[in-house]
mmCIF file of C-alpha atoms and ligand atoms in Angstrom:
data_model
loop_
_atom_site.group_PDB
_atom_site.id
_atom_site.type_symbol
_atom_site.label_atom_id
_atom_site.label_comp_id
_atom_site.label_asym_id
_atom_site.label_seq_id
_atom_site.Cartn_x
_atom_site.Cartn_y
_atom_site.Cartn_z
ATOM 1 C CA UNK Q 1 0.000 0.000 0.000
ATOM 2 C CA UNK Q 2 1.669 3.274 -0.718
ATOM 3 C CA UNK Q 3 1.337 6.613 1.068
ATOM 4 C CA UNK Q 4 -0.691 7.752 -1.732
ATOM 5 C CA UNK Q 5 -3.669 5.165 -0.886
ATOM 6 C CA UNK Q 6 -3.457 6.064 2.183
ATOM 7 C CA UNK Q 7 -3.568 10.162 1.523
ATOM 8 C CA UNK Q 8 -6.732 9.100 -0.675
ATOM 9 C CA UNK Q 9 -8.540 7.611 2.041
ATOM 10 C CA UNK Q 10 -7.496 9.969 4.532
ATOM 11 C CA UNK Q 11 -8.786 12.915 2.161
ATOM 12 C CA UNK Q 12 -12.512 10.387 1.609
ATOM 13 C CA UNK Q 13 -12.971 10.203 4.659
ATOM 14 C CA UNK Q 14 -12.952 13.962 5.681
ATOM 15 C CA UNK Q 15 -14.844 14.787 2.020
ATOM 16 C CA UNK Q 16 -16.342 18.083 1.354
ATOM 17 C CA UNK Q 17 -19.969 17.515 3.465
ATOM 18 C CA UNK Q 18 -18.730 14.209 5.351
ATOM 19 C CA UNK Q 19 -18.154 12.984 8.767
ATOM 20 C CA UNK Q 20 -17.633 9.363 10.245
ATOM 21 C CA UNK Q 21 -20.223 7.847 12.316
ATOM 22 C CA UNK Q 22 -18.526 6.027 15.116
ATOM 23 C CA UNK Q 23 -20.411 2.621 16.401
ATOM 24 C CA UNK Q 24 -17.601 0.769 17.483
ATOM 25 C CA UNK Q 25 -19.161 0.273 21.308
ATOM 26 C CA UNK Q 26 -17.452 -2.393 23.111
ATOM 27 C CA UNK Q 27 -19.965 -5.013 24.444
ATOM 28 C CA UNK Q 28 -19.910 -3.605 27.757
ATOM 29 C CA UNK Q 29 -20.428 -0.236 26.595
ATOM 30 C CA UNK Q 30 -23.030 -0.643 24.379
ATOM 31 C CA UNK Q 31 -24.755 -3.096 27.462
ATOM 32 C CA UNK Q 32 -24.915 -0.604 29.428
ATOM 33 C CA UNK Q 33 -26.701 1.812 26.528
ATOM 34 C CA UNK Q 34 -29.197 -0.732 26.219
ATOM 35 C CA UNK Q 35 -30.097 -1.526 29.331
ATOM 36 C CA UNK Q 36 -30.396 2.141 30.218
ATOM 37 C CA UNK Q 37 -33.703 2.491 27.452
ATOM 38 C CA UNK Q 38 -34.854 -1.164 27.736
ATOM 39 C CA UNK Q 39 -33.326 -3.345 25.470
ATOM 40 C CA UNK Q 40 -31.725 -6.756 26.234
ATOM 41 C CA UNK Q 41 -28.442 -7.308 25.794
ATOM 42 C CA UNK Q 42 -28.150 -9.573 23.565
ATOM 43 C CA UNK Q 43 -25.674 -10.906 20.654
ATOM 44 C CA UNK Q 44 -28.373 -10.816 18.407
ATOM 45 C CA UNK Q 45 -29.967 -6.959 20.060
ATOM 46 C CA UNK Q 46 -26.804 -5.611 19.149
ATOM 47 C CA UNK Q 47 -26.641 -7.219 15.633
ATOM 48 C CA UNK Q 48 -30.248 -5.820 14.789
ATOM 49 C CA UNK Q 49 -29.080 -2.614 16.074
ATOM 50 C CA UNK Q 50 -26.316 -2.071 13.971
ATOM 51 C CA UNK Q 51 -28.675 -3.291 11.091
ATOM 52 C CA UNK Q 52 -30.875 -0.634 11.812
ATOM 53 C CA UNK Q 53 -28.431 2.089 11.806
ATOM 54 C CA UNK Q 54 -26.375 0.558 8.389
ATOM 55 C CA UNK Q 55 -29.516 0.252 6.247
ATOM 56 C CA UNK Q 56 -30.299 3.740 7.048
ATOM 57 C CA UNK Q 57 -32.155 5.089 3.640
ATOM 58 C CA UNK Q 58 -29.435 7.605 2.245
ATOM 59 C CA UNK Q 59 -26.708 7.565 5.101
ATOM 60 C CA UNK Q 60 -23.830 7.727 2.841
ATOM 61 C CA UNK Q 61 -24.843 11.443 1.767
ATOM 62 C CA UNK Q 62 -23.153 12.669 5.005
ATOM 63 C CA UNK Q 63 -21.341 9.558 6.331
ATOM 64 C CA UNK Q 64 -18.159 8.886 4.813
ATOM 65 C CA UNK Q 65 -17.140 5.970 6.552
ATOM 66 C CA UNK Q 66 -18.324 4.190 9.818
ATOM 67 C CA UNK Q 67 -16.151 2.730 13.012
ATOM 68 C CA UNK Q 68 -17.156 -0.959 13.148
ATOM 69 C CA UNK Q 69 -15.876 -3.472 16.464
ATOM 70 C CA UNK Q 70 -14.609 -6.502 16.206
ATOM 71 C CA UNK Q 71 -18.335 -8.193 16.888
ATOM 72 C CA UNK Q 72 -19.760 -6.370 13.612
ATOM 73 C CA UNK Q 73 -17.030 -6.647 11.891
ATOM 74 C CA UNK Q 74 -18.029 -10.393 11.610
ATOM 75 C CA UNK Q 75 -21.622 -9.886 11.403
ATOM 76 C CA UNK Q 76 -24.726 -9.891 8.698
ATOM 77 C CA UNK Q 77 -27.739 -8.151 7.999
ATOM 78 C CA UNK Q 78 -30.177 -10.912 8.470
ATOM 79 C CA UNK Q 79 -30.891 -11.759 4.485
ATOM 80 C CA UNK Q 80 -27.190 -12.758 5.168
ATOM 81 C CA UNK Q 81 -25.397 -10.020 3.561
ATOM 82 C CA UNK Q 82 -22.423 -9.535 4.932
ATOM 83 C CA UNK Q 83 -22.543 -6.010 6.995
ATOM 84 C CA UNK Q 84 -19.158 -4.934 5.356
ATOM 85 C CA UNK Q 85 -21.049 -5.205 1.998
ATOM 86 C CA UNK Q 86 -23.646 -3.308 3.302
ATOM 87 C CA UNK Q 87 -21.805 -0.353 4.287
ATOM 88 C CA UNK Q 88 -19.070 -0.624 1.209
ATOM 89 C CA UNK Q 89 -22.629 -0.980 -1.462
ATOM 90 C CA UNK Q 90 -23.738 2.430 0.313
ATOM 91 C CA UNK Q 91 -20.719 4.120 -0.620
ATOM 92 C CA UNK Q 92 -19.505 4.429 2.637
ATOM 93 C CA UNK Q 93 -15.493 3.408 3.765
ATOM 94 C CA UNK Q 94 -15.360 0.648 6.658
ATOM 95 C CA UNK Q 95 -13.032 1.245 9.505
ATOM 96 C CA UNK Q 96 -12.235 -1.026 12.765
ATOM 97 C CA UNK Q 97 -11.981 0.210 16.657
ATOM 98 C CA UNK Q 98 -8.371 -1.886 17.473
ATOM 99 C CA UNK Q 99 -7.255 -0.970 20.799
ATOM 100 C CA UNK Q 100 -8.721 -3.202 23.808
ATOM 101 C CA UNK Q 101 -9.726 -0.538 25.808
ATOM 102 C CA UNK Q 102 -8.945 2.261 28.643
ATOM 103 C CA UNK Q 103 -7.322 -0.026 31.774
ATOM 104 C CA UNK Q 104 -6.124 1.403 34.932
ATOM 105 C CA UNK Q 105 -2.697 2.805 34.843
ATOM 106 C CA UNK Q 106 0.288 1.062 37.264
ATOM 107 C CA UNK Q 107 1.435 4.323 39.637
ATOM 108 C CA UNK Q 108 -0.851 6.218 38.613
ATOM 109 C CA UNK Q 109 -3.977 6.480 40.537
ATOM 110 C CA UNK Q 110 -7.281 7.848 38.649
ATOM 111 C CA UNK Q 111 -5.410 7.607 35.564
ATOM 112 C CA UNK Q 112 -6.238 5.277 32.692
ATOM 113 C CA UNK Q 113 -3.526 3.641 29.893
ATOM 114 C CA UNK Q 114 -4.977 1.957 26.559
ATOM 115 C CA UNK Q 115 -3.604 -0.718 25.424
ATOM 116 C CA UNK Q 116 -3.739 -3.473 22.683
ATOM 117 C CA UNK Q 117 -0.772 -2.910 21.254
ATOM 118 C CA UNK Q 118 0.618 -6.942 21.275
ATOM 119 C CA UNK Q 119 -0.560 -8.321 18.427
ATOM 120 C CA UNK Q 120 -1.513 -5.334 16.217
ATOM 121 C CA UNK Q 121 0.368 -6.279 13.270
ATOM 122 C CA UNK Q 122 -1.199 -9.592 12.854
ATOM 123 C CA UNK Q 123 -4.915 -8.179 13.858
ATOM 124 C CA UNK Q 124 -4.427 -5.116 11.443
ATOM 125 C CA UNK Q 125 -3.739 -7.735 8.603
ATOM 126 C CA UNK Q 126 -6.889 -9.872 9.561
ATOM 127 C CA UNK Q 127 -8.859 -6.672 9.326
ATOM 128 C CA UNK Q 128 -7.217 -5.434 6.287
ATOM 129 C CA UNK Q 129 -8.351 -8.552 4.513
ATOM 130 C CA UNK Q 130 -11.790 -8.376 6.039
ATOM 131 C CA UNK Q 131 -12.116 -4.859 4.279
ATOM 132 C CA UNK Q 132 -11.322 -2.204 6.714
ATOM 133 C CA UNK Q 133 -9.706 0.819 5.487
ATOM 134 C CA UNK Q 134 -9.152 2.842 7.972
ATOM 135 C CA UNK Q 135 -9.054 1.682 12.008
ATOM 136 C CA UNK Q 136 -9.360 3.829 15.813
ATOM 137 C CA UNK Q 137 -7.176 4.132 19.069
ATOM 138 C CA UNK Q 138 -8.552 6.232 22.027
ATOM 139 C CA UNK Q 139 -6.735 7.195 24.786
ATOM 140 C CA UNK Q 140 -8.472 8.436 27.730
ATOM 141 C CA UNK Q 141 -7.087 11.977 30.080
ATOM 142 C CA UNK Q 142 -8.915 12.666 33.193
ATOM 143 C CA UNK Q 143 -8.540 15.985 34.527
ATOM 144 C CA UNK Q 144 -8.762 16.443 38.395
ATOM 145 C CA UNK Q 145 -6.634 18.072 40.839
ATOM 146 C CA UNK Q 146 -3.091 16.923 40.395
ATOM 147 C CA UNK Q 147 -3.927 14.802 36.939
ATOM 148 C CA UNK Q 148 -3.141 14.716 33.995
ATOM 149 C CA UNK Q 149 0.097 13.333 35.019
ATOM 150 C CA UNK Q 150 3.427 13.592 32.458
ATOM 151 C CA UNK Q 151 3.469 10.262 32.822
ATOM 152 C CA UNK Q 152 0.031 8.803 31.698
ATOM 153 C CA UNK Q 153 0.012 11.626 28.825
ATOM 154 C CA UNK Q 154 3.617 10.385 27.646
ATOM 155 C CA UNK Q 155 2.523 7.081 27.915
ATOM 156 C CA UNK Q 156 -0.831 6.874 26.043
ATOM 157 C CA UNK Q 157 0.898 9.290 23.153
ATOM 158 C CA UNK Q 158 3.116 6.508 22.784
ATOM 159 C CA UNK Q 159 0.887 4.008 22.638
ATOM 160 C CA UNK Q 160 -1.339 6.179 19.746
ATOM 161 C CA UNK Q 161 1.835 6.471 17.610
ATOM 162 C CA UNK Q 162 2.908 2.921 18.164
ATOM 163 C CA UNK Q 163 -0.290 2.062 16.743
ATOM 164 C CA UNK Q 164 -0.954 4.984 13.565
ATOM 165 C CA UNK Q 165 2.979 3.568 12.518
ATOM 166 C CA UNK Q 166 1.508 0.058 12.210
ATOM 167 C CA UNK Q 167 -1.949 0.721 10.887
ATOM 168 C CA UNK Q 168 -0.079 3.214 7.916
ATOM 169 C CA UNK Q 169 2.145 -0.015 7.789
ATOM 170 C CA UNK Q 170 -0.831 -2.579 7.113
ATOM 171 C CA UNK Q 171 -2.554 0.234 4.574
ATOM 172 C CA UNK Q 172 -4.805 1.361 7.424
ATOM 173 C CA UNK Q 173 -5.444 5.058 7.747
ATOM 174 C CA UNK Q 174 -5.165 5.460 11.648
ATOM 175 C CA UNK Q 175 -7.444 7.821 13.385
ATOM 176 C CA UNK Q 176 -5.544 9.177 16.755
ATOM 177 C CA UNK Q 177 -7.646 9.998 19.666
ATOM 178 C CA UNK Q 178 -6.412 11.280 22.309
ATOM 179 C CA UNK Q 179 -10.061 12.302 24.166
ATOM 180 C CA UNK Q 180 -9.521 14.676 27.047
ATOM 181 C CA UNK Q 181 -13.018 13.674 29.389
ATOM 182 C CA UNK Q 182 -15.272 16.246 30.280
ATOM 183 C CA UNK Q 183 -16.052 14.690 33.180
ATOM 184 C CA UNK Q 184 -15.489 17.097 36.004
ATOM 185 C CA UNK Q 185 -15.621 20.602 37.283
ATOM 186 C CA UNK Q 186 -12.749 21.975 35.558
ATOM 187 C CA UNK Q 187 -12.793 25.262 33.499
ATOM 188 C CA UNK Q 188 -12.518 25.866 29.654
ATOM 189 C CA UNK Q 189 -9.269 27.027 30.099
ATOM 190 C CA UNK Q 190 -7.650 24.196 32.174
ATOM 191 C CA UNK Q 191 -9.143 21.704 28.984
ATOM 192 C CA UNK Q 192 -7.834 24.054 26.698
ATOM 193 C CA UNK Q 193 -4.459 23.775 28.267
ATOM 194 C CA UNK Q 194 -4.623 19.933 29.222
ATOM 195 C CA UNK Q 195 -5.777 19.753 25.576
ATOM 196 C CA UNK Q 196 -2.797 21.574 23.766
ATOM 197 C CA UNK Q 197 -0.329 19.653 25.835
ATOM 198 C CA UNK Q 198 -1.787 15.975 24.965
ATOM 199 C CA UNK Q 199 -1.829 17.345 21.179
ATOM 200 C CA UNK Q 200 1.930 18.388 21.270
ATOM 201 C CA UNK Q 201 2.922 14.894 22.922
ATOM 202 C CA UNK Q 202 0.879 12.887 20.617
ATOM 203 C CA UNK Q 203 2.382 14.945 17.767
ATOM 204 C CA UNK Q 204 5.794 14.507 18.849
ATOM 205 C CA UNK Q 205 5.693 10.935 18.877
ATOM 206 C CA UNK Q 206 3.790 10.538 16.092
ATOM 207 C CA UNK Q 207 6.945 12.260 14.552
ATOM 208 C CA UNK Q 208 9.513 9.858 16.608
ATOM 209 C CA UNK Q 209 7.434 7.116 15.536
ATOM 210 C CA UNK Q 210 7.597 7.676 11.397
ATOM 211 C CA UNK Q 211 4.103 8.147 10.723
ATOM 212 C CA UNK Q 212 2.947 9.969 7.697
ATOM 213 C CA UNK Q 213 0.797 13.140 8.781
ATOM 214 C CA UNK Q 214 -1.001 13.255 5.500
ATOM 215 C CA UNK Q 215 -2.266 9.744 6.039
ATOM 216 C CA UNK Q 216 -3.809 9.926 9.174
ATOM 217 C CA UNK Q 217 -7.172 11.673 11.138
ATOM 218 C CA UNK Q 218 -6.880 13.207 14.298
ATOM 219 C CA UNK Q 219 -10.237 12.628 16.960
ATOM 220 C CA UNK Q 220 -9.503 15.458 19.702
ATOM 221 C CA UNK Q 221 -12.071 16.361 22.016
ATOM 222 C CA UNK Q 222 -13.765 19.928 21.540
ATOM 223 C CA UNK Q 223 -12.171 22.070 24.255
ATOM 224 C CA UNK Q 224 -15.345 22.157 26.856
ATOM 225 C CA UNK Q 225 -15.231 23.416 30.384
ATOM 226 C CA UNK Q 226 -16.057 19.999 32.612
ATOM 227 C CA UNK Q 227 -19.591 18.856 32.809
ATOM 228 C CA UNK Q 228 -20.318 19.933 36.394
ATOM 229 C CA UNK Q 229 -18.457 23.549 35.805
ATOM 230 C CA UNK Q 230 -20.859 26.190 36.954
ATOM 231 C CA UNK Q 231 -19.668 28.180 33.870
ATOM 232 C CA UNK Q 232 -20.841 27.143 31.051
ATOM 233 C CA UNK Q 233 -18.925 28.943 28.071
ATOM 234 C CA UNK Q 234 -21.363 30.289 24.896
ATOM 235 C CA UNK Q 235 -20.925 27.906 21.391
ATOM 236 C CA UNK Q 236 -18.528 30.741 20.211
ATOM 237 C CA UNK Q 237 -16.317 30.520 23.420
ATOM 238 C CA UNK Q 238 -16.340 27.108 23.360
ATOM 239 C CA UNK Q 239 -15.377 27.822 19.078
ATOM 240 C CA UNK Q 240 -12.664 29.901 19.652
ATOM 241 C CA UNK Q 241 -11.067 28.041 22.356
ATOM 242 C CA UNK Q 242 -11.279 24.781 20.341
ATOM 243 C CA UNK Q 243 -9.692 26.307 17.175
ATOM 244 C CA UNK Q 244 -7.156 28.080 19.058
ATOM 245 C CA UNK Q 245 -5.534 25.387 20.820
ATOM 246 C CA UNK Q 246 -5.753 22.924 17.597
ATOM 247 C CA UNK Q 247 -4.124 25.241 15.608
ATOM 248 C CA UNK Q 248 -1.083 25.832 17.782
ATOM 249 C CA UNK Q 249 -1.042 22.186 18.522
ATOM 250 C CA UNK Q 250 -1.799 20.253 14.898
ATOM 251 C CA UNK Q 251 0.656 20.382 12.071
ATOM 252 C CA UNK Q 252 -1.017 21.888 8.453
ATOM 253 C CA UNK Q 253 0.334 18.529 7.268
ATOM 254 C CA UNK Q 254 -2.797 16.281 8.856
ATOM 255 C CA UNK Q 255 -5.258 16.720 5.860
ATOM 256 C CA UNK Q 256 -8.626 16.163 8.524
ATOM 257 C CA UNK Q 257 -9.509 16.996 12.470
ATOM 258 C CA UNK Q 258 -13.324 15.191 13.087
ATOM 259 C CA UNK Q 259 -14.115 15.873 16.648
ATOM 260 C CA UNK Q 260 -15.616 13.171 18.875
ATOM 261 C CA UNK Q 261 -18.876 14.091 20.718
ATOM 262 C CA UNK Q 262 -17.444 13.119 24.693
ATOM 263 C CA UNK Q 263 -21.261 13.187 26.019
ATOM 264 C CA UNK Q 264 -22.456 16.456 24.388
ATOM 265 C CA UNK Q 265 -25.887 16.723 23.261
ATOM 266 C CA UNK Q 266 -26.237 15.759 19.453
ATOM 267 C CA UNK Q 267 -27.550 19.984 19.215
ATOM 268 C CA UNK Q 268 -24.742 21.328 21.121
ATOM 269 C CA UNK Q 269 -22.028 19.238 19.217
ATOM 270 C CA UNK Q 270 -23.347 20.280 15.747
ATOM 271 C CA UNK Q 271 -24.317 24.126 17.263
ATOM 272 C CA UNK Q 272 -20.136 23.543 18.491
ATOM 273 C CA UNK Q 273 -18.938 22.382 14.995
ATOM 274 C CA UNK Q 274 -20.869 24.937 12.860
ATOM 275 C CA UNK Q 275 -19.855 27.975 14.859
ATOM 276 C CA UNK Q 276 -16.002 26.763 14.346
ATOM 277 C CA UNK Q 277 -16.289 26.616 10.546
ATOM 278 C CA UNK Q 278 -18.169 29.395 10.241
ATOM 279 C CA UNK Q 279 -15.879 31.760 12.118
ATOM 280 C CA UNK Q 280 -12.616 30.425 10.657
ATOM 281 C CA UNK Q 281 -13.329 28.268 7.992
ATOM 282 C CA UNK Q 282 -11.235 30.594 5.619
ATOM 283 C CA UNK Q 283 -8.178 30.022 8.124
ATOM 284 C CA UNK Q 284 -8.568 26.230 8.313
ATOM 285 C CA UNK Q 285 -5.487 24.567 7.043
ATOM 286 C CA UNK Q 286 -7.603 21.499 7.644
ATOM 287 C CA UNK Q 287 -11.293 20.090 7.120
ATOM 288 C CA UNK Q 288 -13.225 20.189 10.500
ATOM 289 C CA UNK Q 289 -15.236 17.490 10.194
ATOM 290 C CA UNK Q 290 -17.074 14.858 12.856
ATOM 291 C CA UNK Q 291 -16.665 11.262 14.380
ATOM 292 C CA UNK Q 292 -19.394 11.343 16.695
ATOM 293 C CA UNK Q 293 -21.099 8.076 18.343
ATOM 294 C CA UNK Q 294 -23.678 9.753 20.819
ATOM 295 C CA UNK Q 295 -24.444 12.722 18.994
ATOM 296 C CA UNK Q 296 -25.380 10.575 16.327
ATOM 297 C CA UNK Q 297 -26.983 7.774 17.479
ATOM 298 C CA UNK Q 298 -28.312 8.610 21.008
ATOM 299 C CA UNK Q 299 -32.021 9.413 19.295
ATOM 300 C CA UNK Q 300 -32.373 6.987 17.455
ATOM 301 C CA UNK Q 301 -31.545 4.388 20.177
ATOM 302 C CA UNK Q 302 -33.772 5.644 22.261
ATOM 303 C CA UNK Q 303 -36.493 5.841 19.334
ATOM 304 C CA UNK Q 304 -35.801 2.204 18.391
ATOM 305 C CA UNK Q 305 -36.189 0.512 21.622
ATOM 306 C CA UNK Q 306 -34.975 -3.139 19.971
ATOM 307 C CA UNK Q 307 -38.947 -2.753 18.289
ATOM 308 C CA UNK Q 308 -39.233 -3.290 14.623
ATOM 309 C CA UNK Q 309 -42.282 -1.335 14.422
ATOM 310 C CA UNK Q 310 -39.755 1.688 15.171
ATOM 311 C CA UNK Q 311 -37.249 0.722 12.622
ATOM 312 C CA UNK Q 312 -38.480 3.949 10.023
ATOM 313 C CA UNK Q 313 -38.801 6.458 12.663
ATOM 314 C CA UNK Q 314 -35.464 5.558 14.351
ATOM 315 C CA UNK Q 315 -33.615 5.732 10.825
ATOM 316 C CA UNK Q 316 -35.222 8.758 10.044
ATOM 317 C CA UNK Q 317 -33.743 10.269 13.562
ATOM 318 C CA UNK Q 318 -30.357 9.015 12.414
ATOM 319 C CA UNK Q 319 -30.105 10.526 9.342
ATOM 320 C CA UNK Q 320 -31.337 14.068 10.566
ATOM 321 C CA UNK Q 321 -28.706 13.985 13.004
ATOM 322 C CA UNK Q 322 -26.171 13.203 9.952
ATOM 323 C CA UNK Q 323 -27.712 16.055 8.132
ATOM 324 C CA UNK Q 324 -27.085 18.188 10.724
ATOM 325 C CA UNK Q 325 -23.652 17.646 10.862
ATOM 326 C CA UNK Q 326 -23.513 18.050 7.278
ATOM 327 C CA UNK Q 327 -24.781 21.296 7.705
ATOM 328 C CA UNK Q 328 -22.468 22.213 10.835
ATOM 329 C CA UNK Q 329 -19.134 20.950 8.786
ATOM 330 C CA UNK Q 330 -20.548 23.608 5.744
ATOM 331 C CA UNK Q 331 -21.414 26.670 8.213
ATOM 332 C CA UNK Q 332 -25.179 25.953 7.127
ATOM 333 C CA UNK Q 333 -26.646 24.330 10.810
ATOM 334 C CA UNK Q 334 -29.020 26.298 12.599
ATOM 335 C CA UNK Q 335 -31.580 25.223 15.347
ATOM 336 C CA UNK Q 336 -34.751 26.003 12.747
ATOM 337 C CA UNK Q 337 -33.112 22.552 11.491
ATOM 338 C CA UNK Q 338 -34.089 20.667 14.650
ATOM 339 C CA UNK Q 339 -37.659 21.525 13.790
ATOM 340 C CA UNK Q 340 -38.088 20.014 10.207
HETATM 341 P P1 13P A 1 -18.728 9.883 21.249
HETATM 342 O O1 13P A 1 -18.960 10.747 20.047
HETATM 343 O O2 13P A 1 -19.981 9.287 21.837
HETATM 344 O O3 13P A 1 -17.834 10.530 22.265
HETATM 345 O O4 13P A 1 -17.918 8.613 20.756
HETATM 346 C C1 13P A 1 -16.867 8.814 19.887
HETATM 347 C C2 13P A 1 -15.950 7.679 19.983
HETATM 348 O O5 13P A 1 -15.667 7.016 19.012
HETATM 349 C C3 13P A 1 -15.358 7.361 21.290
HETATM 350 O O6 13P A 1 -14.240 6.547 21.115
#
């Protein structure tokens, strides 16, 4: 696979209009969606919902490519069509969540390390030849007094460009998160700062590490003050804070920054997203684009309720949510949208 391929899928799957739609839930996360609106966890609840979401009438107008796990990877639509048909017949790029998830990092209470890293090469190969294009890391950063430590940041930036080096290796455009939580009561400023240090470590080693910046997508969080801060900071603060610290943090080189959602409503994400191309989308030296999970799906799963009956009404939820985001990534989104 040469760079080239790899520029060309990093470039489709940031196209002009486009976002990803992320649905790579582990098991126990997406248990513990279901269970919170009704549904049983099942093998065969999940498979249906992922079903519901990939035969989505018109989805690849605003979804460029979708983050699979390794369950869905392997599964079907229930006429037996393979689900990586599915999505690659709608136009729409598959990609793979690899790492094995956020685990408790040794000396460093509160703090988390991802890892997955043993074994990559052969899983990126298996994945590769399953049809994946493109595959996802996320590292976790908790901010509370006294954390983010050097240490866990060093160590999970690492870990990302560890992983982007053997993904561009196996013809796999990586997408690097690093996703600073907004869990907490912490200001916009300390996330803005927490934020542009993660980004200049994870861009550092992604430089140590040989990858190619053209071939790659970066997932950042937006730069939010914490969930339980009594100030909450307008769309445009929240805007200006978010561009500012990516663009003294991310290289011109990276071709595509699409945000993950972090447990923001799907309104506020898109409001978030439109107000940053709109007030510097002429200044951009990359596409601002989205790979959101919640702020994508959270309607529709609650719409759907594991019910075939509410199959058409939870599709149609989806795709207004990806038209939304459509809108935001153009400057177009406005809340008069929410009402049609
Ligand atoms: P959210 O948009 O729900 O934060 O999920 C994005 C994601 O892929 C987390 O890894």
């Amino acid at each position: 696979m040469s760079a080239q391929e790899l520029i060309a899928t990093a470039k489709a799957m940031v196209a002009e209009g486009k976002g990803l739609l992320a649905m790579d839930e582990s098991t126990p996360t997406c248990s513990k969606r279901f269970e919170k609106v009704g549904i049983p966890q099942t093998e065969e609840a999940r498979r249906s919902y992922r079903e519901m979401i990939l035969t989505t009438p018109g989805l690849g107008e605003f979804i460029s490519g979708v983050i699979l796990y390794d369950e869905t990877i392997r599964q079907s639509r229930k006429d037996g069509t393979p689900f990586v048909k599915v999505i690659t017949d709608a136009g729409i790029i598959p990609g793979i969540k690899v790492d094995t998830g956020a685990k408790d990092m040794a000396g460093h209470p509160r703090e988390k390390i991802t890892e997955g890293l043993d074994g990559l090469r052969d899983r990126l190969a298996e994945y590769s030849q399953m049809g994946a294009r493109f595959a996802k890391w996320r590292a976790v950063i908790t901010i509370a007094d006294g954390i983010p430590s050097r240490g866990c940041i060093e160590a999970n930036a690492h870990a990302l460009a560890r992983y982007a080096a053997l993904c561009q290796e196996a013809g796999l455009v990586p997408v690097v998160e690093p996703e600073v939580l907004m869990d907490g009561g912490h200001t916009l400023e300390r996330c803005c700062e927490v934020t542009e240090e993660v980004l200049r470590t994870v861009f550092s080693q992604l430089y140590t590490q040989r990858v190619t910046l053209e071939g790659m997508i970066l997932k950042p969080n937006m730069v939010l003050p914490g969930k339980d801060c009594p100030k909450q900071d307008s769309v445009e603060e929240v805007a200006d804070a978010t561009v500012t610290c990516l663009l003294r943090a991310v290289p011109a080189a990276v071709l595509g920054i699409a945000f993950l959602s972090g447990g923001q409503s799907g309104e506020l994400a898109s409001a978030r997203l439109n107000a940053m191309n709109v007030r510097f989308k002429s200044r951009l030296p990359w596409a601002l684009a989205f790979s959101f999970a919640r702020a994508i799906q959270q309607p529709a799963l609650e719409i759907w309720q594991g019910e075939e009956a509410h199959l058409l009404a939870a599709q149609q939820a989806l795709y207004h949510r990806a038209r939304c985001n459509r809108a935001a990534r153009r400057g177009e989104y406005n809340t008069a949208m929410e009402r049609t």
